[in-house]
Tab-separated table of C-alpha atoms in Angstrom:
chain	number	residue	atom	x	y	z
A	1	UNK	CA	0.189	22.689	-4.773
A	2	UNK	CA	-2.797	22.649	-2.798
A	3	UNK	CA	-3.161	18.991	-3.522
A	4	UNK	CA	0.185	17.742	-2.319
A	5	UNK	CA	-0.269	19.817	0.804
A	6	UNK	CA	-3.660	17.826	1.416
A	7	UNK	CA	-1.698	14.374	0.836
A	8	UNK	CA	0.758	15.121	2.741
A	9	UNK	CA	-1.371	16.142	5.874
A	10	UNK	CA	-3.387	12.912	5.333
A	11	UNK	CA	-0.239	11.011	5.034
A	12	UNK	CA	0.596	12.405	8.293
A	13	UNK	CA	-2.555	11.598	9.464
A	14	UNK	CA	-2.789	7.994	8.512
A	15	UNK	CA	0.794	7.202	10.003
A	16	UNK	CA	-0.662	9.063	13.779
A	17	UNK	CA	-3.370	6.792	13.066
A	18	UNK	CA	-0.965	3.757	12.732
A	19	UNK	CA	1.138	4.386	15.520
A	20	UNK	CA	-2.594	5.227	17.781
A	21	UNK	CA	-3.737	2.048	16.975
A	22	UNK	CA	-0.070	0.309	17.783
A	23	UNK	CA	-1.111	0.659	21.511
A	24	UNK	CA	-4.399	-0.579	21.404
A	25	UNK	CA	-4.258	-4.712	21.506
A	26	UNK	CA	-7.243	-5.166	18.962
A	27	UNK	CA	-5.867	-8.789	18.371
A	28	UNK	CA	-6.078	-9.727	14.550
A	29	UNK	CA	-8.030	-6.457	14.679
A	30	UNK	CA	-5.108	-4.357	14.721
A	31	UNK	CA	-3.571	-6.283	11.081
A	32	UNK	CA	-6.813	-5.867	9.276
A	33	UNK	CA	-6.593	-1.524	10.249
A	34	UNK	CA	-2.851	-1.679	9.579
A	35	UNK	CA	-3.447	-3.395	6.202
A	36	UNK	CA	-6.394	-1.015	5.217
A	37	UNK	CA	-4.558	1.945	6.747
A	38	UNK	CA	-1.423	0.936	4.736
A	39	UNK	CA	-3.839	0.301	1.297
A	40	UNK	CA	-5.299	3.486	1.704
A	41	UNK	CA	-1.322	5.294	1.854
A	42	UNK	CA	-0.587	3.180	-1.498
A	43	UNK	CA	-3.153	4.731	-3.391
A	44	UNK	CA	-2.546	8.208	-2.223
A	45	UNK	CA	0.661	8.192	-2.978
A	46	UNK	CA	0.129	6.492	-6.639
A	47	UNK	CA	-2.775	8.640	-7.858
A	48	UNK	CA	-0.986	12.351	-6.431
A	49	UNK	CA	2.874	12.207	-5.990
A	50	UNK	CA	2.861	9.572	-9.032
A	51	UNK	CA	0.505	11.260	-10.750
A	52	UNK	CA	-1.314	8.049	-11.962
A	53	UNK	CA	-4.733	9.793	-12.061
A	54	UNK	CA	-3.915	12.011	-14.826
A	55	UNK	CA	-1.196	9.747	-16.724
A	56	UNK	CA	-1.531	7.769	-19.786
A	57	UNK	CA	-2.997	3.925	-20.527
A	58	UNK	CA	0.959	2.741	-21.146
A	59	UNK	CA	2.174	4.407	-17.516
A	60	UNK	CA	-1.017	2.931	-15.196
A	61	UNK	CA	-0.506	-0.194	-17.640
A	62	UNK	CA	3.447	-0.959	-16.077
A	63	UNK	CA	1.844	0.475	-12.477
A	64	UNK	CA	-0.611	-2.008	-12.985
A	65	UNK	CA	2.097	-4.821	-13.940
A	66	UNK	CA	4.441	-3.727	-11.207
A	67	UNK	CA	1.177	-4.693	-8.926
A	68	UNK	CA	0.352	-8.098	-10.555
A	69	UNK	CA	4.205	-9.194	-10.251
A	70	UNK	CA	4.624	-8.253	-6.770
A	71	UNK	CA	1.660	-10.509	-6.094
A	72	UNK	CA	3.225	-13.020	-7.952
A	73	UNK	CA	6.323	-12.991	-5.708
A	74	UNK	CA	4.723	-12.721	-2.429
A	75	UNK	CA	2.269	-15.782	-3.863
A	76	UNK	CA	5.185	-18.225	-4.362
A	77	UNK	CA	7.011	-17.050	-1.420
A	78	UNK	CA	3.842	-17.870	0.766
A	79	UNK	CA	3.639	-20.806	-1.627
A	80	UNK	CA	7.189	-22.232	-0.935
A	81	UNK	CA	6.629	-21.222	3.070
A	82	UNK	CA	3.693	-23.501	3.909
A	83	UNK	CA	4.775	-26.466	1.680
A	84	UNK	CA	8.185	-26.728	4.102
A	85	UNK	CA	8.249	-29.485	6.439
C-alpha cells in the first residue's frame, strides 16, 4: 500500500510540475521537460499500478510489443505527414 501511496504523490507531483512549467516560455525547452516529465509518468505507472516489475517474461513481452507497435504507428504517421505536398 505504501507503494501506491508514493506513486500516487509523485504522480501528483509530476503533473504540478507540468502545469509549473506551462507558464514558463522555455521555447523548445518546455517540449523536451514535458516529454521527459511525461516518460518518467509512463514508467511509474507500468512498473507499480501495472505491476510490470514483478510480472512474468510473457506479460513485459506484450508490454514490450504494445511499445514497439505504437512506434510503428506514430513512425508511418510522421512518415505519411512529411512526404505530403
Amino acid at each position: 500500500m505504501r507503494s501506491l501511496i508514493v506513486t500516487y504523490v509523485s504522480l501528483l507531483g509530476l503533473l504540478a510540475l507540468t502545469a509549473g512549467l506551462s507558464f514558463i516560455p522555455m521555447g523548445m525547452g518546455n517540449l523536451i521537460a514535458n516529454l521527459g516529465i511525461a516518460v518518467a509518468k509512463v514508467v511509474l505507472i507500468a512498473l507499480v499500478f501495472m505491476q510490470l516489475r514483478s510480472a512474468d517474461s510473457l506479460t513485459r513481452t506484450a508490454a514490450v510489443t504494445g511499445l514497439v507497435w505504437l512506434a510503428l504507428l506514430f513512425w508511418l504517421t510522421l512518415n505519411d505527414y512529411l512526404t505530403r505536398t
